[in-house]
mmCIF file of C-alpha atoms in Angstrom:
data_model
loop_
_atom_site.group_PDB
_atom_site.id
_atom_site.type_symbol
_atom_site.label_atom_id
_atom_site.label_comp_id
_atom_site.label_asym_id
_atom_site.label_seq_id
_atom_site.Cartn_x
_atom_site.Cartn_y
_atom_site.Cartn_z
ATOM 1 C CA MET A 1012 -0.047 -0.044 0.010
ATOM 2 C CA LEU A 1013 1.281 3.579 -0.797
ATOM 3 C CA SER A 1014 0.612 6.669 1.232
ATOM 4 C CA ILE A 1015 0.055 10.183 -0.271
ATOM 5 C CA ASN A 1016 3.754 10.879 0.195
ATOM 6 C CA ASP A 1017 4.693 7.993 -2.339
ATOM 7 C CA LEU A 1018 2.437 9.352 -5.029
ATOM 8 C CA ARG A 1019 4.771 10.781 -7.807
ATOM 9 C CA PRO A 1020 4.323 11.208 -11.529
ATOM 10 C CA GLY A 1021 5.005 7.926 -13.379
ATOM 11 C CA ILE A 1022 3.717 5.723 -10.472
ATOM 12 C CA ALA A 1023 1.057 3.378 -11.540
ATOM 13 C CA ILE A 1024 -1.838 2.666 -9.003
ATOM 14 C CA THR A 1025 -5.137 0.896 -8.874
ATOM 15 C CA TRP A 1026 -8.047 3.222 -8.467
ATOM 16 C CA ASN A 1027 -11.798 2.264 -8.970
ATOM 17 C CA ASN A 1028 -10.638 -0.982 -9.789
ATOM 18 C CA GLN A 1029 -8.593 0.018 -12.823
ATOM 19 C CA PRO A 1030 -4.976 0.771 -13.494
ATOM 20 C CA HIS A 1031 -3.937 4.463 -13.645
ATOM 21 C CA ILE A 1032 -0.707 6.279 -13.924
ATOM 22 C CA ILE A 1033 -0.094 9.475 -12.109
ATOM 23 C CA VAL A 1034 0.592 12.252 -14.661
ATOM 24 C CA LYS A 1035 0.616 15.229 -12.236
ATOM 25 C CA ARG A 1036 0.851 15.728 -8.553
ATOM 26 C CA GLU A 1037 0.302 18.761 -6.397
ATOM 27 C CA HIS A 1038 0.691 18.638 -2.484
ATOM 28 C CA ALA A 1039 -1.309 20.986 -0.313
ATOM 29 C CA MET A 1040 -1.794 21.565 3.336
ATOM 30 C CA MET A 1041 -4.919 22.676 5.258
ATOM 31 C CA GLY A 1042 -4.422 25.011 8.244
ATOM 32 C CA ARG A 1043 -4.882 22.664 11.172
ATOM 33 C CA GLY A 1044 -5.988 19.788 9.182
ATOM 34 C CA GLY A 1045 -3.797 17.334 7.405
ATOM 35 C CA GLY A 1046 -2.272 17.407 4.036
ATOM 36 C CA PHE A 1047 -3.769 16.173 0.753
ATOM 37 C CA VAL A 1048 -2.675 15.635 -2.724
ATOM 38 C CA ARG A 1049 -4.389 16.659 -5.951
ATOM 39 C CA THR A 1050 -3.588 14.326 -8.863
ATOM 40 C CA LYS A 1051 -4.217 13.946 -12.547
ATOM 41 C CA LEU A 1052 -4.547 10.322 -13.314
ATOM 42 C CA LYS A 1053 -4.491 8.540 -16.898
ATOM 43 C CA ASN A 1054 -6.631 5.471 -16.965
ATOM 44 C CA LEU A 1055 -4.258 2.860 -18.720
ATOM 45 C CA VAL A 1056 -7.337 0.863 -20.136
ATOM 46 C CA ASN A 1057 -9.276 3.676 -21.863
ATOM 47 C CA GLY A 1058 -6.767 6.552 -21.772
ATOM 48 C CA ALA A 1059 -9.051 8.944 -19.998
ATOM 49 C CA ILE A 1060 -7.544 11.611 -17.857
ATOM 50 C CA ILE A 1061 -9.227 12.353 -14.462
ATOM 51 C CA GLU A 1062 -8.499 14.456 -11.442
ATOM 52 C CA ASN A 1063 -8.669 13.092 -7.918
ATOM 53 C CA THR A 1064 -7.848 14.421 -4.470
ATOM 54 C CA PHE A 1065 -6.259 11.978 -1.876
ATOM 55 C CA LYS A 1066 -6.486 12.723 1.771
ATOM 56 C CA GLY A 1067 -3.513 12.333 4.397
ATOM 57 C CA ASN A 1068 -4.845 9.071 5.608
ATOM 58 C CA ASP A 1069 -5.717 7.447 2.368
ATOM 59 C CA LYS A 1070 -4.033 4.131 1.436
ATOM 60 C CA ILE A 1071 -3.561 3.654 -2.114
ATOM 61 C CA GLN A 1072 -2.991 0.162 -3.906
ATOM 62 C CA GLU A 1073 -0.022 0.107 -6.283
ATOM 63 C CA ALA A 1074 -1.006 -1.411 -9.707
ATOM 64 C CA ASP A 1075 0.150 -4.969 -10.531
ATOM 65 C CA LEU A 1076 1.751 -3.947 -13.991
ATOM 66 C CA SER A 1077 4.149 -6.170 -15.948
ATOM 67 C CA ARG A 1078 6.015 -5.482 -19.236
ATOM 68 C CA SER A 1079 6.843 -8.212 -21.649
ATOM 69 C CA GLN A 1080 8.170 -8.150 -25.398
ATOM 70 C CA ALA A 1081 5.976 -9.010 -28.156
ATOM 71 C CA GLN A 1082 6.004 -8.904 -32.149
ATOM 72 C CA TYR A 1083 3.389 -7.314 -34.046
ATOM 73 C CA LEU A 1084 1.863 -9.871 -36.513
ATOM 74 C CA TYR A 1085 -1.214 -8.418 -38.343
ATOM 75 C CA ARG A 1086 -4.546 -6.467 -38.109
ATOM 76 C CA GLU A 1087 -7.905 -8.221 -37.734
ATOM 77 C CA GLY A 1088 -10.731 -5.719 -37.867
ATOM 78 C CA SER A 1089 -10.245 -3.426 -34.904
ATOM 79 C CA ASN A 1090 -7.894 -5.661 -33.247
ATOM 80 C CA PHE A 1091 -4.033 -5.741 -33.523
ATOM 81 C CA ILE A 1092 -2.568 -9.306 -33.068
ATOM 82 C CA PHE A 1093 0.748 -9.722 -31.309
ATOM 83 C CA MET A 1094 2.776 -12.645 -30.368
ATOM 84 C CA ASP A 1095 4.694 -13.052 -27.128
ATOM 85 C CA THR A 1096 8.370 -13.471 -27.839
ATOM 86 C CA THR A 1097 9.166 -15.924 -24.983
ATOM 87 C CA SER A 1098 5.933 -18.135 -24.762
ATOM 88 C CA PHE A 1099 4.834 -17.573 -28.638
ATOM 89 C CA ASP A 1100 1.130 -17.022 -27.299
ATOM 90 C CA GLN A 1101 -0.961 -14.885 -29.643
ATOM 91 C CA TYR A 1102 -3.379 -12.287 -28.389
ATOM 92 C CA GLY A 1103 -5.269 -9.259 -29.616
ATOM 93 C CA ILE A 1104 -5.279 -5.552 -28.415
ATOM 94 C CA ASN A 1105 -8.068 -3.304 -29.624
ATOM 95 C CA GLN A 1106 -7.433 0.029 -31.487
ATOM 96 C CA GLU A 1107 -8.700 2.141 -28.443
ATOM 97 C CA GLN A 1108 -5.977 0.691 -26.175
ATOM 98 C CA ILE A 1109 -3.206 1.130 -28.601
ATOM 99 C CA GLY A 1110 -4.350 4.730 -29.540
ATOM 100 C CA ASP A 1111 -2.227 6.899 -31.862
ATOM 101 C CA SER A 1112 0.578 4.317 -31.750
ATOM 102 C CA ALA A 1113 -1.495 2.142 -34.177
ATOM 103 C CA GLN A 1114 -0.531 4.381 -37.178
ATOM 104 C CA PHE A 1115 3.197 3.487 -36.795
ATOM 105 C CA LEU A 1116 2.850 -0.398 -36.368
ATOM 106 C CA LEU A 1117 4.845 -2.306 -38.966
ATOM 107 C CA ASP A 1118 4.513 -6.005 -39.529
ATOM 108 C CA GLY A 1119 7.179 -7.830 -37.579
ATOM 109 C CA MET A 1120 7.915 -4.869 -35.404
ATOM 110 C CA ASN A 1121 9.046 -5.732 -31.756
ATOM 111 C CA VAL A 1122 7.050 -3.713 -29.192
ATOM 112 C CA ASP A 1123 6.769 -3.626 -25.251
ATOM 113 C CA ILE A 1124 3.431 -4.734 -23.985
ATOM 114 C CA LEU A 1125 2.183 -3.386 -20.697
ATOM 115 C CA SER A 1126 -0.214 -5.868 -18.824
ATOM 116 C CA TYR A 1127 -2.478 -5.494 -15.840
ATOM 117 C CA GLN A 1128 -3.346 -8.561 -13.980
ATOM 118 C CA ASP A 1129 -1.874 -10.631 -16.904
ATOM 119 C CA LYS A 1130 -4.196 -8.993 -19.406
ATOM 120 C CA PRO A 1131 -2.385 -6.873 -22.183
ATOM 121 C CA ILE A 1132 -3.822 -3.198 -21.967
ATOM 122 C CA THR A 1133 -1.411 -1.040 -24.084
ATOM 123 C CA VAL A 1134 1.618 -1.019 -26.347
ATOM 124 C CA SER A 1135 4.946 1.040 -26.204
ATOM 125 C CA LEU A 1136 6.591 1.339 -29.653
ATOM 126 C CA PRO A 1137 10.326 2.133 -30.133
ATOM 127 C CA ILE A 1138 10.847 5.873 -30.100
ATOM 128 C CA LYS A 1139 12.459 5.981 -33.467
ATOM 129 C CA ILE A 1140 11.592 3.796 -36.432
ATOM 130 C CA ASP A 1141 12.603 3.534 -40.082
ATOM 131 C CA VAL A 1142 9.930 3.588 -42.733
ATOM 132 C CA LYS A 1143 9.677 3.764 -46.497
ATOM 133 C CA VAL A 1144 7.981 6.739 -48.156
ATOM 134 C CA THR A 1145 5.521 5.239 -50.634
ATOM 135 C CA TYR A 1146 4.384 8.341 -52.150
ATOM 136 C CA THR A 1147 5.224 12.105 -52.120
ATOM 137 C CA GLU A 1148 5.191 14.919 -54.613
ATOM 138 C CA PRO A 1149 8.635 15.287 -56.490
ATOM 139 C CA GLY A 1150 10.968 17.627 -54.501
ATOM 140 C CA PHE A 1151 12.662 20.636 -56.149
ATOM 141 C CA LYS A 1152 15.740 22.504 -55.708
ATOM 142 C CA GLY A 1153 15.566 26.180 -54.611
ATOM 143 C CA ASN A 1154 14.846 28.102 -51.405
ATOM 144 C CA THR A 1155 15.923 25.674 -48.609
ATOM 145 C CA ALA A 1156 16.695 28.515 -46.136
ATOM 146 C CA SER A 1157 13.264 27.934 -44.528
ATOM 147 C CA ALA A 1158 11.917 24.781 -43.119
ATOM 148 C CA THR A 1159 9.394 24.116 -45.952
ATOM 149 C CA THR A 1160 7.673 20.758 -45.832
ATOM 150 C CA LYS A 1161 5.521 18.608 -47.953
ATOM 151 C CA PRO A 1162 2.995 15.540 -47.118
ATOM 152 C CA ALA A 1163 4.341 12.163 -47.546
ATOM 153 C CA LYS A 1164 2.596 8.779 -47.295
ATOM 154 C CA ILE A 1165 4.574 6.215 -45.514
ATOM 155 C CA GLU A 1166 4.350 2.268 -45.760
ATOM 156 C CA THR A 1167 1.904 2.065 -42.773
ATOM 157 C CA GLY A 1168 -0.550 4.355 -44.791
ATOM 158 C CA THR A 1169 -0.110 7.343 -42.486
ATOM 159 C CA GLU A 1170 0.678 10.861 -43.934
ATOM 160 C CA ILE A 1171 3.417 12.892 -42.252
ATOM 161 C CA GLN A 1172 5.295 16.056 -43.046
ATOM 162 C CA VAL A 1173 8.830 15.687 -44.639
ATOM 163 C CA PRO A 1174 11.370 18.245 -45.935
ATOM 164 C CA LEU A 1175 11.314 19.038 -49.745
ATOM 165 C CA PHE A 1176 14.269 16.858 -50.695
ATOM 166 C CA VAL A 1177 12.631 13.569 -49.552
ATOM 167 C CA ASN A 1178 11.521 11.427 -52.444
ATOM 168 C CA THR A 1179 9.060 8.437 -53.152
ATOM 169 C CA GLY A 1180 11.107 5.161 -52.295
ATOM 170 C CA ASP A 1181 13.391 7.014 -49.584
ATOM 171 C CA THR A 1182 13.671 5.380 -46.207
ATOM 172 C CA ILE A 1183 13.279 7.952 -43.370
ATOM 173 C CA ARG A 1184 13.520 7.839 -39.588
ATOM 174 C CA ILE A 1185 10.539 9.165 -37.761
ATOM 175 C CA ASP A 1186 9.667 9.761 -34.068
ATOM 176 C CA THR A 1187 6.652 7.561 -33.092
ATOM 177 C CA ARG A 1188 5.676 9.820 -30.201
ATOM 178 C CA ASP A 1189 4.585 12.564 -32.563
ATOM 179 C CA GLY A 1190 4.992 11.245 -36.023
ATOM 180 C CA SER A 1191 7.777 13.935 -36.780
ATOM 181 C CA TYR A 1192 10.481 13.447 -39.457
ATOM 182 C CA LEU A 1193 13.956 13.062 -38.018
ATOM 183 C CA GLU A 1194 16.291 12.163 -40.827
ATOM 184 C CA ARG A 1195 16.735 10.478 -44.077
ATOM 185 C CA VAL A 1196 18.327 6.960 -43.719
ATOM 186 C CA LYS A 1197 21.124 5.966 -46.259
#
């Protein structure tokens, strides 16, 4: 059990029978009364962000989370199918749980799976991935003093912004946290 002094950003707790991660914490004191902690919690199952205040004598259950390695296999409707790399068990995680990360999943990609009570709840992709540009308008030489960009479709089907010199068929490195272009890969 955790006390309110143990609550810090990044700590996973069980609240209302669901896993939450603390996003923000603010400690406050009442005149003669005890202290309390205002928190912003992110629900790890549905992604909702809520606010909650814990009082000084509250005991909070730490969430039973585990991480494992898995390989992305394929998409089946709104489910993404993964295979555990140690047990070779296959399971699906729906698109709501994966969120925006789904737009950067590549066949065969190794990912981290976060599980709650042995049930997969979300996926963490590598921060940087290399993808092939499947279509973009031809680049042109000229004014490159400004950071001018153009749209490009990558092999996952997602459209991102790239510099003018990137062409169809190029392999580029992107940041999966926000989909931003990092560099062209040789």
